Tab-separated table of C-alpha atoms in Angstrom:
chain	number	residue	atom	x	y	z
A	1	MET	CA	25.444	22.295	-7.956
A	2	LEU	CA	26.282	18.719	-8.982
A	3	GLN	CA	27.158	15.607	-7.059
A	4	ALA	CA	30.505	14.170	-8.059
A	5	PRO	CA	29.998	10.579	-9.269
A	6	GLN	CA	31.160	7.973	-6.785
A	7	PHE	CA	33.238	5.209	-8.308
A	8	ASP	CA	34.574	2.130	-6.634
A	9	PRO	CA	38.352	2.745	-6.768
A	10	VAL	CA	38.748	-0.945	-7.575
A	11	ALA	CA	37.885	-1.545	-11.226
A	12	LEU	CA	38.239	-5.321	-11.173
A	13	ARG	CA	38.835	-8.043	-8.610
A	14	LEU	CA	40.475	-11.323	-9.594
A	15	GLY	CA	40.400	-13.351	-6.417
A	16	PRO	CA	42.795	-11.645	-3.977
A	17	LEU	CA	44.064	-9.328	-6.716
A	18	ALA	CA	42.438	-5.889	-6.912
A	19	ILE	CA	43.009	-3.787	-10.024
A	20	HIS	CA	42.468	-0.089	-9.285
A	21	TRP	CA	41.179	2.495	-11.733
A	22	TYR	CA	44.184	4.708	-11.036
A	23	GLY	CA	46.564	1.940	-12.068
A	24	LEU	CA	44.528	1.373	-15.224
A	25	MET	CA	44.825	5.077	-16.039
A	26	TYR	CA	48.612	4.777	-15.813
A	27	LEU	CA	48.495	1.821	-18.187
A	28	LEU	CA	46.250	3.771	-20.540
A	29	ALA	CA	48.663	6.714	-20.411
A	30	PHE	CA	51.647	4.643	-21.498
A	31	ALA	CA	49.543	2.810	-24.105
A	32	LEU	CA	48.598	6.160	-25.649
A	33	VAL	CA	52.251	7.231	-25.689
A	34	TYR	CA	53.155	3.996	-27.474
A	35	LEU	CA	50.376	4.202	-30.069
A	36	LEU	CA	50.987	7.866	-30.845
A	37	GLY	CA	54.727	7.279	-30.956
A	38	ARG	CA	54.352	4.403	-33.436
A	39	TYR	CA	52.116	6.621	-35.558
A	40	ARG	CA	54.736	9.375	-35.675
A	41	ILE	CA	57.520	6.910	-36.471
A	42	ASN	CA	55.467	5.381	-39.288
A	43	ARG	CA	54.863	8.888	-40.653
A	44	GLY	CA	58.603	9.571	-40.685
A	45	GLN	CA	58.397	12.034	-37.771
A	46	GLY	CA	60.646	10.055	-35.454
A	47	GLY	CA	63.973	10.929	-37.041
A	48	ASN	CA	66.248	7.894	-36.649
A	49	LEU	CA	64.178	6.433	-33.813
A	50	THR	CA	62.773	2.942	-34.344
A	51	ALA	CA	59.820	1.154	-32.772
A	52	LYS	CA	62.321	-0.714	-30.564
A	53	ASP	CA	63.763	2.613	-29.404
A	54	LEU	CA	60.255	3.760	-28.503
A	55	GLU	CA	59.617	0.596	-26.487
A	56	ASP	CA	62.903	1.071	-24.612
A	57	LEU	CA	62.105	4.720	-23.935
A	58	ILE	CA	58.683	3.858	-22.542
A	59	PHE	CA	60.047	1.067	-20.348
A	60	TYR	CA	62.667	3.283	-18.751
A	61	SER	CA	60.298	6.253	-18.607
A	62	VAL	CA	57.920	4.169	-16.474
A	63	LEU	CA	60.748	3.840	-13.959
A	64	GLY	CA	61.519	7.560	-14.281
A	65	VAL	CA	57.893	8.534	-13.699
A	66	VAL	CA	57.438	6.283	-10.665
A	67	LEU	CA	60.781	6.969	-8.975
A	68	GLY	CA	60.915	10.646	-9.920
A	69	GLY	CA	57.267	11.221	-9.086
A	70	ARG	CA	57.617	9.626	-5.663
A	71	LEU	CA	60.906	11.297	-4.774
A	72	GLY	CA	59.561	14.620	-6.053
A	73	TYR	CA	56.571	14.314	-3.712
A	74	VAL	CA	58.880	13.447	-0.833
A	75	LEU	CA	61.241	16.383	-1.448
A	76	PHE	CA	58.773	19.043	-2.628
A	77	TYR	CA	55.777	18.338	-0.418
A	78	LYS	CA	56.686	16.408	2.760
A	79	PRO	CA	60.462	16.418	3.300
A	80	GLY	CA	60.186	16.746	7.079
A	81	TYR	CA	57.741	13.884	7.433
A	82	TYR	CA	59.685	11.445	5.277
A	83	LEU	CA	62.966	12.426	6.938
A	84	SER	CA	61.387	11.132	10.144
A	85	HIS	CA	59.736	8.135	8.421
A	86	PRO	CA	62.207	7.124	5.663
A	87	LEU	CA	60.809	3.605	5.230
A	88	GLU	CA	57.457	5.060	4.149
A	89	ILE	CA	59.067	6.533	1.034
A	90	ALA	CA	58.572	3.076	-0.499
A	91	PHE	CA	54.867	2.921	0.444
A	92	LEU	CA	53.635	3.803	-3.049
A	93	TRP	CA	50.224	2.244	-2.409
A	94	GLU	CA	49.477	5.027	0.086
A	95	GLY	CA	49.583	7.621	-2.717
A	96	GLY	CA	51.717	10.701	-3.104
A	97	MET	CA	53.207	11.440	-6.532
A	98	SER	CA	54.468	14.688	-8.014
A	99	PHE	CA	54.164	15.485	-11.730
A	100	HIS	CA	57.186	17.777	-11.579
A	101	GLY	CA	59.258	15.045	-9.945
A	102	GLY	CA	58.091	12.563	-12.574
A	103	LEU	CA	59.092	15.034	-15.280
A	104	ILE	CA	62.590	15.291	-13.827
A	105	GLY	CA	62.771	11.486	-13.823
A	106	VAL	CA	61.772	11.310	-17.492
A	107	ILE	CA	64.255	14.061	-18.405
A	108	LEU	CA	67.058	12.020	-16.818
A	109	VAL	CA	65.918	8.951	-18.762
A	110	MET	CA	65.951	10.919	-22.032
A	111	LEU	CA	69.407	12.334	-21.280
A	112	LEU	CA	70.818	8.838	-20.783
A	113	PHE	CA	68.996	7.498	-23.831
A	114	ALA	CA	70.197	10.349	-26.040
A	115	ARG	CA	73.771	9.742	-24.904
A	116	LYS	CA	73.445	6.033	-25.638
A	117	LYS	CA	72.042	6.711	-29.134
A	118	GLY	CA	74.537	9.446	-29.891
A	119	VAL	CA	71.876	12.061	-30.656
A	120	SER	CA	70.985	15.367	-29.050
A	121	PHE	CA	68.707	15.423	-26.028
A	122	PHE	CA	66.245	17.740	-27.766
A	123	THR	CA	65.892	15.347	-30.699
A	124	ILE	CA	64.477	12.836	-28.223
A	125	SER	CA	62.447	15.320	-26.175
A	126	ASP	CA	60.897	16.957	-29.276
A	127	PHE	CA	59.680	13.530	-30.358
A	128	ILE	CA	58.303	12.590	-26.931
A	129	ALA	CA	56.692	15.924	-25.938
A	130	PRO	CA	53.564	15.683	-28.175
A	131	LEU	CA	52.910	12.155	-26.890
A	132	ILE	CA	52.646	13.135	-23.226
A	133	PRO	CA	49.501	15.306	-22.820
A	134	LEU	CA	46.891	12.605	-23.466
A	135	GLY	CA	48.655	10.453	-20.892
A	136	LEU	CA	48.469	13.344	-18.434
A	137	GLY	CA	44.764	13.612	-19.199
A	138	ALA	CA	44.317	9.933	-18.360
A	139	GLY	CA	46.026	10.538	-15.033
A	140	ARG	CA	43.663	13.416	-14.236
A	141	MET	CA	40.714	11.204	-15.043
A	142	GLY	CA	42.128	8.786	-12.493
A	143	ASN	CA	42.175	11.616	-9.941
A	144	PHE	CA	38.535	12.394	-10.723
A	145	ILE	CA	37.464	8.756	-10.434
A	146	ASN	CA	39.224	8.557	-7.059
A	147	GLY	CA	37.565	11.781	-5.917
A	148	GLU	CA	40.937	13.311	-5.025
A	149	LEU	CA	42.696	16.611	-5.738
A	150	TRP	CA	39.344	18.398	-5.766
A	151	GLY	CA	38.958	22.121	-6.330
A	152	ARG	CA	38.307	25.083	-4.099
A	153	PRO	CA	34.771	25.969	-2.937
A	154	SER	CA	32.798	27.673	-5.710
A	155	THR	CA	29.313	28.859	-6.639
A	156	VAL	CA	29.591	28.143	-10.377
A	157	SER	CA	26.689	26.117	-11.739
A	158	TRP	CA	28.916	23.122	-12.526
A	159	ALA	CA	30.507	22.998	-9.063
A	160	MET	CA	30.517	19.501	-7.570
A	161	VAL	CA	30.265	18.113	-4.069
A	162	PHE	CA	33.082	15.664	-3.362
A	163	PRO	CA	32.159	13.566	-0.300
A	164	GLN	CA	35.844	12.752	0.193
A	165	SER	CA	36.442	16.423	1.134
A	166	GLY	CA	34.364	15.898	4.256
A	167	ASP	CA	32.596	19.271	4.179
A	168	ASN	CA	29.889	18.849	1.477
A	169	LEU	CA	30.827	22.193	-0.092
A	170	PRO	CA	30.358	22.592	-3.874
A	171	ARG	CA	33.798	22.803	-5.434
A	172	HIS	CA	35.489	23.307	-8.771
A	173	PRO	CA	36.044	19.971	-10.554
A	174	SER	CA	39.658	21.004	-11.021
A	175	GLN	CA	40.653	17.490	-12.109
A	176	LEU	CA	38.472	17.947	-15.200
A	177	TYR	CA	39.936	21.400	-15.855
A	178	GLU	CA	43.387	19.829	-15.881
A	179	LEU	CA	42.200	16.972	-18.080
A	180	GLY	CA	40.888	19.516	-20.590
A	181	LEU	CA	43.815	21.949	-20.541
A	182	GLU	CA	46.912	19.861	-19.734
A	183	GLY	CA	45.499	16.877	-21.604
A	184	LEU	CA	43.332	17.721	-24.591
A	185	VAL	CA	44.202	21.351	-25.381
A	186	LEU	CA	47.945	20.898	-24.895
A	187	PHE	CA	47.850	17.755	-27.034
A	188	VAL	CA	46.157	19.586	-29.924
A	189	ILE	CA	48.648	22.471	-29.707
A	190	LEU	CA	51.733	20.258	-29.625
A	191	TRP	CA	50.454	17.801	-32.241
A	192	TRP	CA	49.751	20.652	-34.655
A	193	PHE	CA	53.003	22.492	-33.894
A	194	SER	CA	55.134	19.367	-34.298
A	195	SER	CA	53.484	18.358	-37.574
A	196	LYS	CA	55.822	20.711	-39.450
A	197	PRO	CA	59.618	21.085	-39.222
A	198	ARG	CA	60.610	23.303	-36.281
A	199	PRO	CA	63.947	24.408	-34.851
A	200	THR	CA	65.343	21.707	-32.591
A	201	GLY	CA	64.134	22.231	-29.036
A	202	GLN	CA	61.056	24.315	-29.834
A	203	VAL	CA	58.515	21.518	-29.408
A	204	SER	CA	60.025	20.765	-25.996
A	205	ALA	CA	59.943	24.448	-25.134
A	206	LEU	CA	56.282	24.717	-26.086
A	207	PHE	CA	55.460	21.733	-23.877
A	208	LEU	CA	57.178	23.369	-20.899
A	209	MET	CA	55.382	26.662	-21.514
A	210	GLY	CA	52.008	25.072	-22.168
A	211	TYR	CA	51.979	22.765	-19.183
A	212	GLY	CA	53.485	25.401	-16.896
A	213	ALA	CA	50.887	28.000	-17.899
A	214	PHE	CA	47.875	25.663	-17.749
A	215	ARG	CA	48.888	24.145	-14.399
A	216	PHE	CA	49.578	27.603	-12.961
A	217	LEU	CA	46.101	28.805	-13.975
A	218	VAL	CA	44.223	25.700	-12.800
A	219	GLU	CA	45.915	25.918	-9.413
A	220	PHE	CA	43.787	29.012	-8.717
A	221	THR	CA	40.778	26.655	-8.659
A	222	ARG	CA	42.450	23.658	-7.000
A	223	GLU	CA	42.361	23.187	-3.236
A	224	PRO	CA	45.901	23.534	-1.855
A	225	ASP	CA	47.325	20.568	0.007
A	226	ASN	CA	46.009	20.804	3.567
A	227	PHE	CA	49.439	20.159	5.050
A	228	LEU	CA	50.964	23.022	3.023
A	229	GLY	CA	48.250	25.564	2.292
A	230	LEU	CA	49.247	28.594	0.240
A	231	LEU	CA	52.886	29.586	0.258
A	232	ALA	CA	54.731	32.867	-0.387
A	233	GLY	CA	52.872	35.292	-2.626
A	234	GLY	CA	49.609	33.463	-1.988
A	235	MET	CA	50.643	30.753	-4.465
A	236	SER	CA	50.407	27.001	-4.088
A	237	MET	CA	53.311	24.576	-4.331
A	238	GLY	CA	52.032	23.549	-7.783
A	239	GLN	CA	52.280	27.160	-8.932
A	240	TRP	CA	55.756	27.640	-7.516
A	241	LEU	CA	56.913	24.503	-9.344
A	242	SER	CA	55.151	25.437	-12.601
A	243	LEU	CA	56.434	29.020	-12.798
A	244	PRO	CA	60.122	28.116	-13.407
A	245	MET	CA	58.923	25.435	-15.818
A	246	PHE	CA	57.131	28.062	-17.912
A	247	LEU	CA	60.071	30.488	-17.746
A	248	ALA	CA	62.545	27.774	-18.768
A	249	GLY	CA	60.324	26.908	-21.733
A	250	LEU	CA	60.050	30.567	-22.747
A	251	ALA	CA	63.817	31.052	-22.561
A	252	LEU	CA	64.398	27.879	-24.603
A	253	PHE	CA	61.828	28.909	-27.211
A	254	VAL	CA	63.423	32.350	-27.682
A	255	PHE	CA	66.943	30.904	-27.748
A	256	THR	CA	66.111	28.274	-30.387
A	257	ALA	CA	64.237	30.813	-32.511
A	258	ARG	CA	67.205	33.210	-32.500
A	259	ARG	CA	69.697	30.445	-33.182
A	260	SER	CA	67.583	29.248	-36.117
A	261	SER	CA	67.326	32.762	-37.572
A	262	ARG	CA	71.121	33.101	-37.564
A	263	GLN	CA	71.672	29.847	-39.438
A	264	PRO	CA	71.774	29.988	-43.258
């Protein structure tokens, strides 16, 4: 059994200004997307996209992540509460973001951007998909530093006690599992897969399948939200949101493979 390290959630104080680790992880995430995106563009893997296009995409994706992530949390996790307290929807500093909602926000941004550029949506999404996992990993590191989203009680030798849980039980460090799978492993898979020409849409499909599968599996070790618990079928909300994501990716992968095989 291990003791989870206790970090001050504030990384730096500049007078009255407090810079939190979690905010720094968001900045790191978008910095990684930018650097990896510039690398792919310089290697000729960005199609007709320019560095300016990448900067515009990141700027608007920040808005998509924040607005989509917050609204997704409101609608998926606490609709009743926020219906009674609508002003608190804007209280971002109190926490409460949903990856799946953020993904929907980014998808909407890419749809609008693709329409503006006059290219297909999947041309944009295939370029962006390999850039995302390391940013997700940075976000999970932020969760670990904050001592939040801890795992279920466990007797494995690497189980950790998270004082924030209030019960001193050794638990799975599920944040680190997600960092490893959704961040590092998914990045390696997508970076390798996208390094060679693929049918349009397949890189996006692989991202949906990979994230959906990894998140579904890690949820077996992650403590369900105490205000929701386990839902139908003994699955968590994260699993119910990840299952259609995986199935959509699988359907898209099969469809694009068949369409490619029929083309001369």
